[in-house]
Tab-separated table of C-alpha atoms and ligand atoms in Angstrom:
chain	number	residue	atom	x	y	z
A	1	UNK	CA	-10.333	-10.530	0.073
A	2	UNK	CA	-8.716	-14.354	0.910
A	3	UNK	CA	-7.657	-15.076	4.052
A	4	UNK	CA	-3.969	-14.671	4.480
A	5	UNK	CA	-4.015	-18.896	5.094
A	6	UNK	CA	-6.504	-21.605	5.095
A	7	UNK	CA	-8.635	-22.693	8.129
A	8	UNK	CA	-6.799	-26.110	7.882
A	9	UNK	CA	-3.475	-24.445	7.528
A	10	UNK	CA	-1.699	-24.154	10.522
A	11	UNK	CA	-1.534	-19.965	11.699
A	12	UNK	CA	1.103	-17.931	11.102
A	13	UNK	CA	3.497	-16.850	13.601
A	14	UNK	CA	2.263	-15.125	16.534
A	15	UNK	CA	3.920	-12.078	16.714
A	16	UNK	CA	2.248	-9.982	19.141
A	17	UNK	CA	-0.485	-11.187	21.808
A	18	UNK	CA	-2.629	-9.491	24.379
A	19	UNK	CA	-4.261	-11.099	26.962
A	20	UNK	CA	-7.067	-9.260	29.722
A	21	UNK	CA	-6.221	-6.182	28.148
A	22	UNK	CA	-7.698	-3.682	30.343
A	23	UNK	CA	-8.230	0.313	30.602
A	24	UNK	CA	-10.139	2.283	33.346
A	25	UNK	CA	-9.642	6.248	33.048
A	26	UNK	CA	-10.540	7.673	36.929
A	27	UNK	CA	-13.247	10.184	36.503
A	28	UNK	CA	-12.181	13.126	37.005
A	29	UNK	CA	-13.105	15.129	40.539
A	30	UNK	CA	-13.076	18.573	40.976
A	31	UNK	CA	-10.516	19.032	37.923
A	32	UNK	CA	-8.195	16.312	39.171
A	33	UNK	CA	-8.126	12.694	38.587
A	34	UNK	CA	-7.907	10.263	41.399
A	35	UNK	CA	-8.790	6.865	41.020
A	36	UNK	CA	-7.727	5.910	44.802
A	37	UNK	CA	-10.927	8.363	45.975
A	38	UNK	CA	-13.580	7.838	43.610
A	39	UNK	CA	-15.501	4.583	43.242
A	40	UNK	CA	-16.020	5.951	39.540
A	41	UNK	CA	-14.029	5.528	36.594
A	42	UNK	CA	-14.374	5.042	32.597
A	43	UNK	CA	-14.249	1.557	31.343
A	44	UNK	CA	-13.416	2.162	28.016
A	45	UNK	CA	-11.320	-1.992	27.455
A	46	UNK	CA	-12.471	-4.967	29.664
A	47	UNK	CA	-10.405	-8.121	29.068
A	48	UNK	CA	-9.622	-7.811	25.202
A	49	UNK	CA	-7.327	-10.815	24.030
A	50	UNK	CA	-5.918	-10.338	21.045
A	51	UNK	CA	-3.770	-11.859	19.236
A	52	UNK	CA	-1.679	-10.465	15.703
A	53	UNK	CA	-0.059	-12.906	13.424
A	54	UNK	CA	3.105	-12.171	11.183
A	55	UNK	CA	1.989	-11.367	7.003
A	56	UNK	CA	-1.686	-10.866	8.389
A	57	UNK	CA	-4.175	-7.938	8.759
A	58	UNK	CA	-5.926	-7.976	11.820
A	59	UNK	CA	-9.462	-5.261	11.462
A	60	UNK	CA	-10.593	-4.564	15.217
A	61	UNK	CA	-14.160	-2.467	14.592
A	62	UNK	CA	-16.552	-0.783	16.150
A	63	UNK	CA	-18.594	2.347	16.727
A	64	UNK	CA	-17.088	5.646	18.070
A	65	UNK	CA	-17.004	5.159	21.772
A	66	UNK	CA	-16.113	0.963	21.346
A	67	UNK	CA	-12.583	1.178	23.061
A	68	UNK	CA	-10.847	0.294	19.675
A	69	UNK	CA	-8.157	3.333	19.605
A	70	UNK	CA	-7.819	2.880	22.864
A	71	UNK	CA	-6.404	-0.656	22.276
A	72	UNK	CA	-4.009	0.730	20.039
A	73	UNK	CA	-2.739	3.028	21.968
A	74	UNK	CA	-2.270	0.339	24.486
A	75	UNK	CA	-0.751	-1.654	22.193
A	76	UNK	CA	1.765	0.947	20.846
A	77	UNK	CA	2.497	1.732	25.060
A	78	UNK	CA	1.049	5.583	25.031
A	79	UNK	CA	-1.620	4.179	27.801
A	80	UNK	CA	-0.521	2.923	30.728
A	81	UNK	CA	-2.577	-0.384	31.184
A	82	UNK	CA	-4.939	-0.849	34.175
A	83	UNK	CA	-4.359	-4.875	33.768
A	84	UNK	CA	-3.835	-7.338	31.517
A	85	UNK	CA	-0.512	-8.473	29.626
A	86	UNK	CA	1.304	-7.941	26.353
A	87	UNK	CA	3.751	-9.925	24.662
A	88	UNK	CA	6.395	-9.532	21.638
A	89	UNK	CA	7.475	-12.510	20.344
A	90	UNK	CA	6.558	-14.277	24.013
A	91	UNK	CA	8.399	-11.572	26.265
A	92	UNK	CA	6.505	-9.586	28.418
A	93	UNK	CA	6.290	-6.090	28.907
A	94	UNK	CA	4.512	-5.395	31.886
A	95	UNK	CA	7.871	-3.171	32.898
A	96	UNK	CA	8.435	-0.302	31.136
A	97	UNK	CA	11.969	0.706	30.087
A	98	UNK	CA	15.527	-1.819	29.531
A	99	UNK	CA	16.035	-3.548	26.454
A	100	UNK	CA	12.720	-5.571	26.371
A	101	UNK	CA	10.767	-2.162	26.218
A	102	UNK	CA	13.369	-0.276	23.603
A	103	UNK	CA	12.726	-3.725	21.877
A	104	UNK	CA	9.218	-3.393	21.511
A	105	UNK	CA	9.235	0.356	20.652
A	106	UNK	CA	11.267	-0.089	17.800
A	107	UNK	CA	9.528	-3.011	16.590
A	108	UNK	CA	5.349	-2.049	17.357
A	109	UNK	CA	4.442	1.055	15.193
A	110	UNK	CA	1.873	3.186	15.385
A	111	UNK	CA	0.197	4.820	12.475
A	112	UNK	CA	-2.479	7.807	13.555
A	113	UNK	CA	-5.693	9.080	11.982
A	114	UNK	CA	-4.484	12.293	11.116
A	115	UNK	CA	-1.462	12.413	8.601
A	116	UNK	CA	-1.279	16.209	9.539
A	117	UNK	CA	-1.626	16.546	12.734
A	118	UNK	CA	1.414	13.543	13.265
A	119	UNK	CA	4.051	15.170	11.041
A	120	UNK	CA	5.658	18.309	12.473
A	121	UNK	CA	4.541	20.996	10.157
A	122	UNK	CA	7.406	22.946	10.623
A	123	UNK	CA	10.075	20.594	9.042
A	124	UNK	CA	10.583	18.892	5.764
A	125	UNK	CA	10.099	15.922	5.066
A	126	UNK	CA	13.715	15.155	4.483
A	127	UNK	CA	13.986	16.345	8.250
A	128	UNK	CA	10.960	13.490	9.312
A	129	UNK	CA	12.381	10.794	8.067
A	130	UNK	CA	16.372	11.164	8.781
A	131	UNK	CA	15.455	11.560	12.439
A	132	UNK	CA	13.777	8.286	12.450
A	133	UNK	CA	16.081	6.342	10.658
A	134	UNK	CA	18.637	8.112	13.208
A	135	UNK	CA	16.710	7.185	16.141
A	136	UNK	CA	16.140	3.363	15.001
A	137	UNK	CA	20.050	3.405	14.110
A	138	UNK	CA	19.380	2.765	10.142
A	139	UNK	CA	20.329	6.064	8.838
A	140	UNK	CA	23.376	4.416	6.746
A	141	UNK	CA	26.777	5.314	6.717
A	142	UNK	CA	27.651	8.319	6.027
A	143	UNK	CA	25.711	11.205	3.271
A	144	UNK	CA	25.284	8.066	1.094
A	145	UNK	CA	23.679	5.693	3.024
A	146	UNK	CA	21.491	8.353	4.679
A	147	UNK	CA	20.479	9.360	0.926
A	148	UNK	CA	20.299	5.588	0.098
A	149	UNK	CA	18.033	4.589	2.804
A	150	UNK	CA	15.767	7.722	1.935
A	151	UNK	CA	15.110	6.668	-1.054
A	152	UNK	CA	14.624	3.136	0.394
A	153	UNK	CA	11.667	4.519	2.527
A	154	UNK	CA	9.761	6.630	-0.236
A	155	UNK	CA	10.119	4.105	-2.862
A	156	UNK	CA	8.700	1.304	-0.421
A	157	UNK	CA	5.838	3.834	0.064
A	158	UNK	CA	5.543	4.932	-3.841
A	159	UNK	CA	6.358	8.367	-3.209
A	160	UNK	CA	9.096	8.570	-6.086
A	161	UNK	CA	11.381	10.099	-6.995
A	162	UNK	CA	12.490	11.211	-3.581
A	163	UNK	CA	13.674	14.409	-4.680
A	164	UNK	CA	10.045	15.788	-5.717
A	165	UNK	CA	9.248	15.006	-1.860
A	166	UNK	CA	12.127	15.105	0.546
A	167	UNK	CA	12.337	18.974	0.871
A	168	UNK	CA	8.641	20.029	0.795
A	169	UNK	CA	7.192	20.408	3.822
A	170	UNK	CA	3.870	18.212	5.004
A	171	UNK	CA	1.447	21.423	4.069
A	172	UNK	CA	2.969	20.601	0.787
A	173	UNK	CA	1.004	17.711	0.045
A	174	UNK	CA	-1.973	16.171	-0.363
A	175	UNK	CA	-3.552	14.198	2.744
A	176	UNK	CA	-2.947	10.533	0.942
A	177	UNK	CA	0.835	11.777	0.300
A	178	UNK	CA	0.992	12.644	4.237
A	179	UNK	CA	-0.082	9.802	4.916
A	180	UNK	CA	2.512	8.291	3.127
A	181	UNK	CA	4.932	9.837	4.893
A	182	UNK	CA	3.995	8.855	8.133
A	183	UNK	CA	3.756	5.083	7.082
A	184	UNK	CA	7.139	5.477	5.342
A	185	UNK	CA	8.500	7.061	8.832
A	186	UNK	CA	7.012	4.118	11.079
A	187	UNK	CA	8.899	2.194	8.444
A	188	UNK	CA	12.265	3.407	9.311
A	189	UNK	CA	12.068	1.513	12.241
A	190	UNK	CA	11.798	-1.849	10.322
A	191	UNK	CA	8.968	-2.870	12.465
A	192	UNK	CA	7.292	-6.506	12.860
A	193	UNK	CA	4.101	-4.884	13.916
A	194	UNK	CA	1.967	-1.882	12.531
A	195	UNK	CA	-1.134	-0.660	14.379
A	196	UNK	CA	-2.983	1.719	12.003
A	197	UNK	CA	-5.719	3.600	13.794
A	198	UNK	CA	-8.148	4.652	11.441
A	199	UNK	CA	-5.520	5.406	8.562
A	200	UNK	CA	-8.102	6.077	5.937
A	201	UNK	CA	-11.134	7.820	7.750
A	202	UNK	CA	-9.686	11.395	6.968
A	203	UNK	CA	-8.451	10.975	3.823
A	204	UNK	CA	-10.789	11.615	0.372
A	205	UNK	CA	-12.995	8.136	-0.366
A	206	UNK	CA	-11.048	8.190	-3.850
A	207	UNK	CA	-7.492	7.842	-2.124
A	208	UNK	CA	-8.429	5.624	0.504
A	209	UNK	CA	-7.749	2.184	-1.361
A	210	UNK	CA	-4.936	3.335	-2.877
A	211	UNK	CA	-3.707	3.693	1.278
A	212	UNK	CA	-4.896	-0.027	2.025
A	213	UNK	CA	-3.805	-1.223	-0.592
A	214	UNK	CA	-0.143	0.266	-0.069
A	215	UNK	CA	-0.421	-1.222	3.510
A	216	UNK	CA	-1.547	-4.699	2.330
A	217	UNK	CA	1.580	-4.441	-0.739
A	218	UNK	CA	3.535	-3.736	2.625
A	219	UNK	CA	2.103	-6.552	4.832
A	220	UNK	CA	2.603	-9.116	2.255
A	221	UNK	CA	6.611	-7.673	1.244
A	222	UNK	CA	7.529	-7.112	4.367
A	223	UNK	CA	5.935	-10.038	6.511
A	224	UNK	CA	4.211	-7.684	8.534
A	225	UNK	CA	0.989	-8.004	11.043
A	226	UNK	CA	-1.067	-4.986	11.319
A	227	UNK	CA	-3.626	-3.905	13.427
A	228	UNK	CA	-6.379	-2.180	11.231
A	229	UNK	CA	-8.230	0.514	13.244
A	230	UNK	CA	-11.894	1.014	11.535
A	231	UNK	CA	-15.668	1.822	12.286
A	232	UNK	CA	-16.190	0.746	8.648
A	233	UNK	CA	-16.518	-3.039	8.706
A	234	UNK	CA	-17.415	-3.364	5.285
A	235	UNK	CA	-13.679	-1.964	4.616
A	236	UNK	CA	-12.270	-5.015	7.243
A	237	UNK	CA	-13.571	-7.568	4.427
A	238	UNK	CA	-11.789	-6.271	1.701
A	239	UNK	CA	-9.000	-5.392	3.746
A	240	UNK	CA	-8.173	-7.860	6.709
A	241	UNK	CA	-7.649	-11.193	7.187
A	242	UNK	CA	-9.089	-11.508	10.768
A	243	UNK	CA	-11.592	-9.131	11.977
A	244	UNK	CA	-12.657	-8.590	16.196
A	245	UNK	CA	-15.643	-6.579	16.568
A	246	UNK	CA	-15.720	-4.421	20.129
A	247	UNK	CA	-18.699	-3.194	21.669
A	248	UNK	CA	-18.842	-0.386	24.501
A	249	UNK	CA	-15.201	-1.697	25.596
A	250	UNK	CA	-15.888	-5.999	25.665
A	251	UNK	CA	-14.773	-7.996	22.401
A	252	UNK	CA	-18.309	-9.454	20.971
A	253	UNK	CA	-16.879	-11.394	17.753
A	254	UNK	CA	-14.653	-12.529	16.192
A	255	UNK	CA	-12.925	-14.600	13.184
A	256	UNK	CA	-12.082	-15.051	9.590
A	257	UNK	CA	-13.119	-11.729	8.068
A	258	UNK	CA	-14.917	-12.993	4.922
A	259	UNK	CA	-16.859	-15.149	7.952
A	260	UNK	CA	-17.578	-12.206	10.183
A	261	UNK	CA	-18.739	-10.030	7.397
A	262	UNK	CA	-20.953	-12.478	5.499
A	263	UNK	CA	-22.278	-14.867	8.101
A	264	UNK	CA	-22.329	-12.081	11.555
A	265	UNK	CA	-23.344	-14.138	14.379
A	266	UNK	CA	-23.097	-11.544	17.672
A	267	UNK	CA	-26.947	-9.114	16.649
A	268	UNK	CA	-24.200	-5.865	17.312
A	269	UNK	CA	-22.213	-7.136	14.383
A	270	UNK	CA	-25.122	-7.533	12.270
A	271	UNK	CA	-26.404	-4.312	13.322
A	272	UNK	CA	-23.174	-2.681	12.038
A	273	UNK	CA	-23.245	-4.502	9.137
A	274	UNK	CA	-26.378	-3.521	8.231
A	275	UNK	CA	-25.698	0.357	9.102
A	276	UNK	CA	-22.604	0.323	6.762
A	277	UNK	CA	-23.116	2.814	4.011
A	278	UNK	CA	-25.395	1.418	0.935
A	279	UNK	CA	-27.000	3.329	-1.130
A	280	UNK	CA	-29.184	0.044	-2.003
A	281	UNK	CA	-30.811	0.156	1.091
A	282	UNK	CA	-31.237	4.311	1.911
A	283	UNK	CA	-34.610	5.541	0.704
A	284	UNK	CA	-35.228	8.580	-1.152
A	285	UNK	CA	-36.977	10.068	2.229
A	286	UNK	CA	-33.440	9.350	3.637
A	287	UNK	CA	-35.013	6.553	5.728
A	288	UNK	CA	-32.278	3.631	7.523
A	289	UNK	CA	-32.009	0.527	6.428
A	290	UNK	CA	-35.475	-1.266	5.341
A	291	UNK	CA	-37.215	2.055	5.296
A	292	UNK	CA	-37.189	1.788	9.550
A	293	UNK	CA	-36.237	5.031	11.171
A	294	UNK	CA	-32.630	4.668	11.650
A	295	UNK	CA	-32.746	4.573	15.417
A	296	UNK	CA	-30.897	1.669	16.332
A	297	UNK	CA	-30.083	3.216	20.437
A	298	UNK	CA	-27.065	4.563	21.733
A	299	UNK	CA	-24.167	3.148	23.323
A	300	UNK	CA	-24.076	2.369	27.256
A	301	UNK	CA	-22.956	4.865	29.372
A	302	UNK	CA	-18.864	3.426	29.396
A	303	UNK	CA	-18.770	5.322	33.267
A	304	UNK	CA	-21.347	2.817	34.350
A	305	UNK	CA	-21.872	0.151	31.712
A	306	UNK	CA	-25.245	-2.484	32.166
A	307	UNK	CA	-24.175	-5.420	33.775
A	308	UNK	CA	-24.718	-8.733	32.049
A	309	UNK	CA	-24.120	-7.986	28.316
A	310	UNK	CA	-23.389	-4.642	27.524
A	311	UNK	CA	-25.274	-4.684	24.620
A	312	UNK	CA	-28.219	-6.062	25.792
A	313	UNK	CA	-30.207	-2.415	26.470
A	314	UNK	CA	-30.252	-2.189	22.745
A	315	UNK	CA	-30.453	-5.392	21.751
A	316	UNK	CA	-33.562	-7.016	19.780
A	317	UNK	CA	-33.169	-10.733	21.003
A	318	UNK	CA	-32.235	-10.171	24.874
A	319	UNK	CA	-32.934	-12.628	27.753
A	320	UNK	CA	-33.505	-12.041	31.229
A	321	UNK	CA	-30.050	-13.883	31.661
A	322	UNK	CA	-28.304	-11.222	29.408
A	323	UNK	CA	-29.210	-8.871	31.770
A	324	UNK	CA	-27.243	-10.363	34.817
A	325	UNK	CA	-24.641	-12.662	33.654
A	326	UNK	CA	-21.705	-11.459	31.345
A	327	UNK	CA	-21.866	-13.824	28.274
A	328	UNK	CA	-18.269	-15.792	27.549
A	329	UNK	CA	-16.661	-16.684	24.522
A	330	UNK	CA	-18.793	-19.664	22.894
A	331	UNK	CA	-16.772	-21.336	19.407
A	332	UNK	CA	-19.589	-21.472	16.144
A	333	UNK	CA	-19.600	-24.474	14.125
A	334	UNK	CA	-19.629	-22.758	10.893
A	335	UNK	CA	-16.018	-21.946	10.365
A	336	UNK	CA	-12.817	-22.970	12.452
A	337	UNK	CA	-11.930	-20.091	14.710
A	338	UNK	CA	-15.104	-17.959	14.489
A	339	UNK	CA	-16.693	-16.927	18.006
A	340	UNK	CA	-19.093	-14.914	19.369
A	341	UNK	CA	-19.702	-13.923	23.353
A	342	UNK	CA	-23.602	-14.071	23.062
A	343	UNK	CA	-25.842	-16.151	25.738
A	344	UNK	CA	-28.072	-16.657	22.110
A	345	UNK	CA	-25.186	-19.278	20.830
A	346	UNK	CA	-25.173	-21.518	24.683
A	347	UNK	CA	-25.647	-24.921	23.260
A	348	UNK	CA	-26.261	-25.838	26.594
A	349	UNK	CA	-29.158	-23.709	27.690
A	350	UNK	CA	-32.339	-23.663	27.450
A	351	UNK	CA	-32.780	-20.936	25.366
A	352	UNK	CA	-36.041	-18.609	25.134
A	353	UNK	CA	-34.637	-16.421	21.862
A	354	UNK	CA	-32.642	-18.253	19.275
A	355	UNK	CA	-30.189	-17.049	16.403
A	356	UNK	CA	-33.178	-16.463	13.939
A	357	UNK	CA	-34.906	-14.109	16.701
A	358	UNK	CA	-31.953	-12.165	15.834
A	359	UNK	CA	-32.309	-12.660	11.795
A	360	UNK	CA	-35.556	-11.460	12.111
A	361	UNK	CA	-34.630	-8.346	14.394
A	362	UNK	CA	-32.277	-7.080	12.690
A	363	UNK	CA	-31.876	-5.821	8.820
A	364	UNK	CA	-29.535	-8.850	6.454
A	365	UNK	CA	-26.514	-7.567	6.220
A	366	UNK	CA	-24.916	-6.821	2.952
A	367	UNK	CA	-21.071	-5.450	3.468
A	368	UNK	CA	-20.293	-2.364	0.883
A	369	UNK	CA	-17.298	-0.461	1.274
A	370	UNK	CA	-17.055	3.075	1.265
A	371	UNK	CA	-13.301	2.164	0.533
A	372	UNK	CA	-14.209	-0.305	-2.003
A	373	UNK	CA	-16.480	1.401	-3.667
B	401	SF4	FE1	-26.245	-9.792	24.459
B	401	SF4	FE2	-28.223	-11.434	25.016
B	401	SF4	FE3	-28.388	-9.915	22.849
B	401	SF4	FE4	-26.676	-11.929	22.947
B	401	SF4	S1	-28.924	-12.076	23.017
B	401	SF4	S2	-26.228	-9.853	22.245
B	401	SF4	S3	-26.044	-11.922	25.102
B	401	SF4	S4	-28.345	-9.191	24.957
């Protein structure tokens, strides 16, 4: 998919911005948590910045265990953050509550993974959707309005007419239809910001472009910037217009999507890349990629995570330095905004593993959707 706006073109408005974004769960002791008393604790975000621009898709990726969700529920305030800074159009929220926060609650959605398990399965979804637009103060005037802006909300998510769907109840229908539901309900809010967390990963592969689709008809109507929650980066280049990649709770990459995908630079993003589903590369003996074993190592432990770069215990192409020093953000040459935090792209260093060490470690990656296909 095109970018949202040219490289040269100057970015679209910043809407919502993060900055040393971080999340440390205490480990619990003896059934309680207690951070004051342990030394220990989970460090499941370090000092994410990120940054979500109106009428674009944001894709933040990364295995099970990266710290993604977690920055969406950070994001969307159901986290309490252990440092770091968000802003809504420039204003703060570092306190919680007064108008600033009942601001940003209105106006930062979240959208979960499971359709069923967000919508009450006891009420209709008539019942659903009238308390939002109650709660957000858009329920219309009088039976009218209330019917009016009903049918507002399901047409906006193609669920018409609103009659076959206001009075079922969500056991009623199928998963993408849910799912529907819930987007239409964060809807009712009118918000500026949607973070979708994994919207399509429990949903049929044959209904889950008709769901990205319906968000990117709704980015592009509505001026929106959303926050796409996915382990399938293959489904962040058809879908987004920036993509982040997250490893083991750091930020590793990040840039134009059609960039990212096509031309990785960071040896975890080429490693996902290259584990993305594609039935080109599986072998009839069920092999991984190349006809290797699979086995590309397991994440760090996230209670006590390697020092240096997190990645480097499984990495092909590591130094001694990547070992002991945390690698920063350095700026690539090939496309305006793209970066990577990996010692391999220090111009200045003296270097004893370059960027083809890591071509030739890891498999070429070749980005097929499961979404797209
Ligand atoms: Fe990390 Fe070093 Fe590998 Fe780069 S080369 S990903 S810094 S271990």
């Amino acid at each position: 998919m095109a970018s949202n706006h040219t490289p040269t073109a100057p970015p679209p408005e910043v809407v919502l911005e993060a900055r040393g974004l971080t999340k440390h769960f205490p480990v619990p002791r003896r059934g309680r948590a207690i951070l004051s008393r342990t030394t220990q604790a989970v460090h499941a975000v370090d000092d994410v910045d990120l940054t979500l621009h109106r009428g674009t898709v944001t894709a933040l990726v990364g295995e099970s265990g990266s710290g993604k969700s977690t920055v969406a529920r950070l994001l969307a305030q159901l986290h309490p953050r252990t440092a770091g800074d968000i802003r809504l159009h420039g204003v703060s929220t570092t306190v919680r509550g007064g108008r600033p926060f009942r601001t940003y609650a209105r106006d930062v959605q979240m959208i979960f993974q499971d359709p069923f398990g967000s919508l009450n399965p006891v009420h209709t979804i008539r019942y659903h959707l009238t308390r939002a637009l109650r709660i957000h103060g858009r329920a219309g005037r009088g039976r009218d309005g209330l019917r009016q802006a009903l049918d507002e909300l399901l047409g906006r998510v193609h669920l018409t007419p609103a009659d076959a769907y206001l009075d079922k109840y969500p056991h009623e229908l199928s998963g993408g239809q849910r799912q529907r539901v819930a987007i239409a309900r964060a809807l009712a809010a009118d918000p500026k910001v949607l973070l979708a967390d994994e919207p399509v990963s429990m949903l049929d592969v044959s209904i889950r472009l008709g769901i990205l689709n319906l968000l990117r008809d709704l980015k592009e109507r509505l001026d929106l910037a959303i926050l796409y929650i996915t382990h399938d980066i293959a489904s962040a280049r058809y879908f987004a217009d920036e993509t982040v990649v997250m490893y083991a709770g750091r930020m590793v990459e990040g840039g134009d999507s059609e960039t990212v995908t096509q031309h990785p630079a960071h040896p975890y993003t080429r490693l996902l890349i290259a584990s993305a589903p594609d039935p080109d590369r599986i072998t009839a003996a069920g092999d991984g990629p190349d006809g290797d074993d699979g086995d590309t190592g397991e994440p760090p432990s996230p209670v006590a995570p390697p020092a240096g770069c997190r990645f480097s215990p499984r990495c092909p192409a590591a130094m001694e330095r990547c070992r002991t020093d945390l690698p920063p953000r350095f700026d690539l040459p090939d496309a305006p905004g793209h970066w990577t935090a990996c010692w391999l792209y220090d111009a200045d260093a003296d270097a004893d593993a370059d960027a083809d060490t890591v071509a030739a470690a890891t498999p070429t990656p070749t980005a097929t959707s499961e979404v797209a296909s």
